[in-house]
Coordinates of C-alpha atoms in Angstrom, one line a residue:
M1 CA 0.0 0.0 -0.1
A2 CA 1.2 3.5 -0.7
Q3 CA 1.3 5.7 2.4
F4 CA -0.9 8.8 2.2
F5 CA 0.7 12.1 3.5
P6 CA -2.0 14.9 3.8
K7 CA -0.8 18.1 2.4
L8 CA -2.6 21.3 3.4
T9 CA -1.5 24.6 2.5
P10 CA -2.8 27.7 4.1
D11 CA -5.2 28.2 1.4
S12 CA -6.3 24.6 0.8
L13 CA -9.5 24.9 2.7
K14 CA -9.7 28.7 3.0
E15 CA -13.3 29.8 2.4
K16 CA -14.4 26.4 1.3
V17 CA -18.0 25.5 2.3
L18 CA -18.3 22.2 4.0
V19 CA -21.3 20.1 5.2
I20 CA -20.5 17.5 7.8
T21 CA -22.9 15.0 9.4
G22 CA -22.0 13.4 12.8
G23 CA -20.0 16.4 13.7
A24 CA -20.8 17.0 17.4
N25 CA -18.5 14.3 18.7
G26 CA -15.4 12.0 18.0
I27 CA -13.8 12.2 14.5
G28 CA -16.6 14.7 13.3
A29 CA -16.1 17.1 15.9
S30 CA -12.3 17.1 15.4
L31 CA -12.9 17.6 11.7
V32 CA -15.3 20.4 12.2
E33 CA -12.8 22.2 14.4
Y34 CA -9.7 21.5 12.2
C35 CA -11.4 22.7 9.0
C36 CA -12.6 25.9 10.8
Q37 CA -9.0 26.5 11.9
N38 CA -7.9 26.1 8.4
G39 CA -10.4 28.8 7.2
A40 CA -13.3 26.8 6.0
Y41 CA -17.0 27.5 6.5
V42 CA -18.7 24.6 8.1
C43 CA -22.2 23.8 8.6
F44 CA -22.5 20.4 10.7
G45 CA -25.4 18.3 11.9
D46 CA -25.8 15.6 14.6
T47 CA -28.5 14.4 17.0
A48 CA -26.3 15.4 20.0
V49 CA -27.8 18.8 20.3
R50 CA -26.0 19.8 23.5
E51 CA -22.6 18.9 22.3
G52 CA -23.3 20.4 18.8
D53 CA -24.4 23.7 20.2
Q54 CA -21.4 23.9 22.6
L55 CA -19.0 23.1 19.8
A56 CA -20.4 25.7 17.4
K57 CA -20.5 28.4 20.2
R58 CA -16.9 27.7 21.0
L59 CA -15.7 27.7 17.6
S60 CA -17.6 31.0 16.9
L61 CA -15.8 32.8 19.6
S62 CA -12.4 32.0 18.0
A63 CA -13.6 32.4 14.5
S64 CA -11.2 33.8 11.9
W65 CA -11.5 37.1 10.3
H66 CA -13.9 36.1 7.7
S67 CA -16.7 35.3 10.0
S68 CA -19.6 37.6 10.8
P69 CA -23.1 37.4 12.2
S70 CA -24.6 37.4 8.7
H71 CA -22.0 35.0 7.4
P72 CA -20.9 32.8 10.3
Q73 CA -17.9 30.4 10.0
V74 CA -19.7 27.7 11.8
I75 CA -23.3 26.6 12.0
F76 CA -24.9 23.7 13.9
C77 CA -28.2 21.9 12.9
E78 CA -29.8 19.2 14.7
T79 CA -29.8 16.4 12.2
N80 CA -30.8 12.8 12.4
V81 CA -29.4 11.0 9.2
T82 CA -32.2 8.4 9.2
E83 CA -34.6 11.2 8.6
Y84 CA -34.4 12.5 4.9
K85 CA -36.0 15.8 5.6
A86 CA -33.6 16.5 8.3
I87 CA -30.6 16.0 5.9
I88 CA -32.4 18.2 3.4
N89 CA -32.6 20.9 6.0
L90 CA -28.9 20.8 6.8
F91 CA -28.2 21.2 3.1
D92 CA -30.8 24.0 2.7
T93 CA -29.3 25.8 5.7
T94 CA -25.9 25.6 4.2
L95 CA -26.9 26.9 0.8
S96 CA -28.9 29.7 2.3
A97 CA -26.0 30.9 4.4
Y98 CA -23.2 30.5 1.9
G99 CA -24.7 30.3 -1.6
H100 CA -23.0 27.1 -2.6
I101 CA -21.2 23.9 -1.1
D102 CA -17.7 22.7 -1.8
H103 CA -17.3 19.5 0.0
V104 CA -19.6 17.0 2.0
I105 CA -18.3 14.6 4.5
A106 CA -20.5 11.9 5.9
C107 CA -19.3 11.1 9.5
A108 CA -22.5 10.1 11.3
G109 CA -22.3 6.5 12.6
V110 CA -23.2 4.4 15.6
M111 CA -21.6 1.2 17.0
E112 CA -23.2 -2.3 17.2
I113 CA -26.5 -2.4 19.4
G114 CA -27.2 -5.9 20.9
N115 CA -26.2 -9.1 19.4
W116 CA -28.1 -10.1 16.3
F117 CA -26.8 -13.8 16.6
D118 CA -26.9 -14.2 20.4
P119 CA -26.4 -17.9 21.0
N120 CA -29.1 -17.7 23.7
L121 CA -31.8 -16.8 21.2
T122 CA -34.9 -19.1 21.4
L123 CA -37.6 -19.9 18.9
E124 CA -39.7 -17.3 20.6
D125 CA -37.0 -14.7 20.8
V126 CA -36.3 -14.8 17.0
R127 CA -39.8 -14.1 16.1
E128 CA -39.2 -10.5 17.1
P129 CA -37.1 -8.5 14.5
A130 CA -33.7 -7.1 15.8
T131 CA -33.1 -3.4 15.6
T132 CA -31.8 -2.1 12.3
E133 CA -30.7 1.3 13.8
V134 CA -27.0 0.6 13.0
L135 CA -27.7 -0.2 9.3
D136 CA -30.1 2.8 9.1
V137 CA -27.6 5.2 10.5
N138 CA -24.3 4.0 9.1
L139 CA -25.5 2.8 5.5
G140 CA -28.9 4.3 5.0
G141 CA -27.8 7.7 6.3
C142 CA -24.6 7.6 4.2
L143 CA -26.8 6.7 1.0
S144 CA -29.0 9.7 1.7
V145 CA -26.3 12.2 2.4
T146 CA -24.6 11.1 -0.7
R147 CA -27.6 11.4 -3.0
I148 CA -28.5 14.8 -1.7
A149 CA -24.9 15.9 -1.9
S150 CA -24.6 14.8 -5.5
V151 CA -27.4 17.4 -6.4
Y152 CA -26.4 20.4 -4.0
L153 CA -22.7 20.3 -4.9
R154 CA -23.8 21.3 -8.4
H155 CA -25.6 24.4 -7.4
N156 CA -24.0 27.7 -8.1
R157 CA -20.7 26.3 -8.9
P158 CA -18.6 26.5 -12.1
K159 CA -18.5 23.2 -14.0
D160 CA -14.8 22.7 -13.4
A161 CA -14.9 23.7 -9.7
D162 CA -13.5 21.0 -7.4
R163 CA -16.2 19.3 -5.4
S164 CA -16.3 16.1 -3.4
I165 CA -18.0 13.6 -1.1
T166 CA -16.0 11.8 1.5
L167 CA -17.6 8.9 3.4
I168 CA -16.4 7.7 6.7
S169 CA -16.2 3.8 6.7
S170 CA -13.9 1.7 9.0
V171 CA -11.3 -1.0 9.0
A172 CA -14.5 -3.1 9.3
G173 CA -15.3 -2.0 5.7
F174 CA -12.7 -4.3 4.5
K175 CA -11.4 -6.5 7.4
E176 CA -13.5 -9.0 9.5
S177 CA -14.6 -7.6 12.8
P178 CA -16.1 -10.6 14.8
G179 CA -18.9 -9.4 17.0
L180 CA -19.7 -6.3 15.0
F181 CA -22.2 -8.1 12.7
V182 CA -24.4 -5.3 11.5
Y183 CA -21.7 -2.6 11.9
Q184 CA -19.5 -4.6 9.7
A185 CA -22.1 -5.1 7.1
S186 CA -23.0 -1.4 7.1
K187 CA -19.3 -0.4 6.7
H188 CA -18.8 -2.8 3.9
G189 CA -21.7 -1.1 2.3
V190 CA -20.1 2.2 2.7
L191 CA -17.1 1.2 0.9
G192 CA -19.3 -0.5 -1.7
L193 CA -21.2 2.8 -2.2
M194 CA -17.9 4.6 -3.0
R195 CA -16.9 2.0 -5.3
A196 CA -20.2 2.1 -7.2
L197 CA -19.9 5.9 -7.7
R198 CA -16.1 6.5 -8.3
L199 CA -16.4 6.0 -12.0
Y200 CA -20.1 7.2 -12.4
L201 CA -19.8 10.6 -10.7
P202 CA -16.7 11.9 -12.4
S203 CA -18.3 10.9 -15.8
L204 CA -21.3 13.2 -15.3
P205 CA -21.3 16.8 -16.4
F206 CA -20.6 18.2 -12.9
Q207 CA -17.6 15.7 -12.1
L208 CA -17.7 15.0 -8.4
R209 CA -15.0 13.3 -6.5
I210 CA -15.8 10.5 -4.1
N211 CA -13.4 8.8 -1.5
T212 CA -13.6 6.9 1.9
V213 CA -11.7 6.9 5.1
C214 CA -11.3 3.6 7.0
P215 CA -9.9 4.2 10.4
W216 CA -8.6 1.5 12.7
M217 CA -8.9 1.9 16.5
T218 CA -9.7 5.5 17.3
T219 CA -10.2 6.9 20.9
T220 CA -13.9 7.8 20.8
G221 CA -16.8 6.7 22.8
M222 CA -17.6 4.0 20.3
V223 CA -14.6 1.9 21.5
K224 CA -14.8 2.3 25.3
G225 CA -15.6 -1.2 25.8
V226 CA -12.4 -2.5 24.2
Q227 CA -10.0 0.5 24.6
S228 CA -8.3 -0.8 27.8
A229 CA -7.4 -4.2 26.5
W230 CA -6.1 -2.5 23.2
M231 CA -4.0 0.0 24.9
N232 CA -2.6 -2.7 27.4
A233 CA -1.6 -4.9 24.2
G234 CA 0.4 -1.9 23.1
M235 CA -1.5 -1.7 19.8
P236 CA -1.4 1.5 17.6
V237 CA -4.3 3.9 18.1
N238 CA -5.6 7.1 16.3
S239 CA -6.8 10.1 18.0
P240 CA -9.9 11.7 16.4
I241 CA -7.7 14.6 15.1
D242 CA -5.4 12.1 13.3
V243 CA -8.4 10.8 11.3
A244 CA -9.6 14.4 10.8
K245 CA -6.2 15.5 9.3
V246 CA -6.3 12.6 6.9
T247 CA -9.9 13.4 5.8
A248 CA -9.0 17.1 5.4
G249 CA -6.0 16.0 3.2
I250 CA -8.5 14.3 0.9
L251 CA -10.6 17.3 0.7
A252 CA -7.6 19.4 -0.3
D253 CA -6.3 17.1 -3.0
A254 CA -8.3 17.6 -6.2
Q255 CA -6.6 14.6 -7.8
L256 CA -8.0 12.0 -5.4
N257 CA -11.0 10.1 -6.5
G258 CA -12.1 6.6 -5.6
K259 CA -9.6 6.1 -2.9
S260 CA -9.8 4.5 0.4
M261 CA -7.5 5.6 3.2
Y262 CA -6.7 3.1 6.0
V263 CA -5.7 5.0 9.1
E264 CA -3.7 3.3 11.7
G265 CA -1.8 5.1 14.6
G266 CA -2.1 8.4 12.9
R267 CA -0.7 7.2 9.7
A268 CA -2.7 6.5 6.5
W269 CA -2.3 4.1 3.5
E270 CA -4.3 4.0 0.3
I271 CA -5.7 0.6 -0.3
E272 CA -7.7 0.5 -3.5
A273 CA -4.7 0.7 -5.9
N274 CA -3.1 -2.5 -4.6
I275 CA -6.4 -4.4 -4.4
D276 CA -6.7 -3.6 -8.2
R277 CA -3.0 -4.1 -9.0
L278 CA -2.8 -7.6 -7.2
E279 CA -6.0 -8.9 -8.6
P280 CA -4.5 -11.3 -10.9
Q281 CA -2.7 -12.9 -8.0
W282 CA -5.5 -13.3 -5.6
L283 CA -8.3 -13.9 -8.2
G284 CA -6.1 -15.6 -10.9
E285 CA -4.9 -14.3 -14.2
E286 CA -7.8 -15.8 -16.5
P287 CA -10.7 -14.7 -14.4
S288 CA -9.1 -11.4 -13.7
R289 CA -8.9 -10.8 -17.6
S290 CA -12.5 -11.8 -18.1
L291 CA -13.6 -9.6 -15.2
A292 CA -11.8 -6.6 -16.6
K293 CA -13.5 -7.1 -20.0
G294 CA -16.9 -7.3 -18.4
Q295 CA -16.2 -4.1 -16.4
A296 CA -15.3 -2.5 -19.6
V297 CA -18.6 -3.3 -21.1
L298 CA -20.3 -2.1 -18.2
A299 CA -18.4 1.1 -18.2
D300 CA -19.7 3.6 -15.7
G301 CA -22.8 1.6 -15.0
S302 CA -25.2 4.3 -16.2
D303 CA -27.1 1.8 -18.4
W304 CA -28.3 -0.5 -15.6
T305 CA -31.5 1.6 -14.8
K306 CA -32.6 2.3 -18.5

């Protein structure tokens, strides 16, 4: 894998307009703060209203010179990504305040809830459906945000302007995570969504970029149950700001599209190029050639729904 080194100049994010979901805590909150520190305008949403309000107020007090009451540098909107209209409201609020949107980052996510495959389940227990909240937030929310972003990013922007969507997946998006059954399925789905769109979006007239970030162990509330054992084992760990800096680096690099950044111990590696390059080895040369021909026939996939 090729190591990725985020490169931000003082002007990389200056006056760029960002929409961030899941921005009140953890990685999302660090990303909101880091992007504001680098001169971006940020409108972020979350269900954690108290934390979101507090973050917005704190950042507003230290906002840079280009913030004003009529044009604030940071705005918080209560947003549940499982509610489509709430996401629309977040984007409408951003568009109303700033007139356009440059980058969208889907950070909202929740950890596994309960055990879908509890060995103690009985014939009676299994008659009741298990919660789908993890799937609804992590994948359903990501799908909705991406769909809405693909339209709002076109508005009031020149055709050649750099615009992007970045989806926060997880190491669970490509590596088995025992016990995280629904979480892993949802994060695989996020990676699959990016892969389905990485040829399609750039081929459209408005040419959007899309990428994913796949953090390993990161010190947020989502990992409190395993964090002590992890630390005691001396394993590498990310801080939220580590992941935020990698994500900001993706926003700033107009050449990046269709990439997945695996983030471990504050360092990042791009994984898609080697998966493709080594395909003849892990799949076999003959089926790899056949698969490549089939992919060429399908092109960007725009004919599937005709």
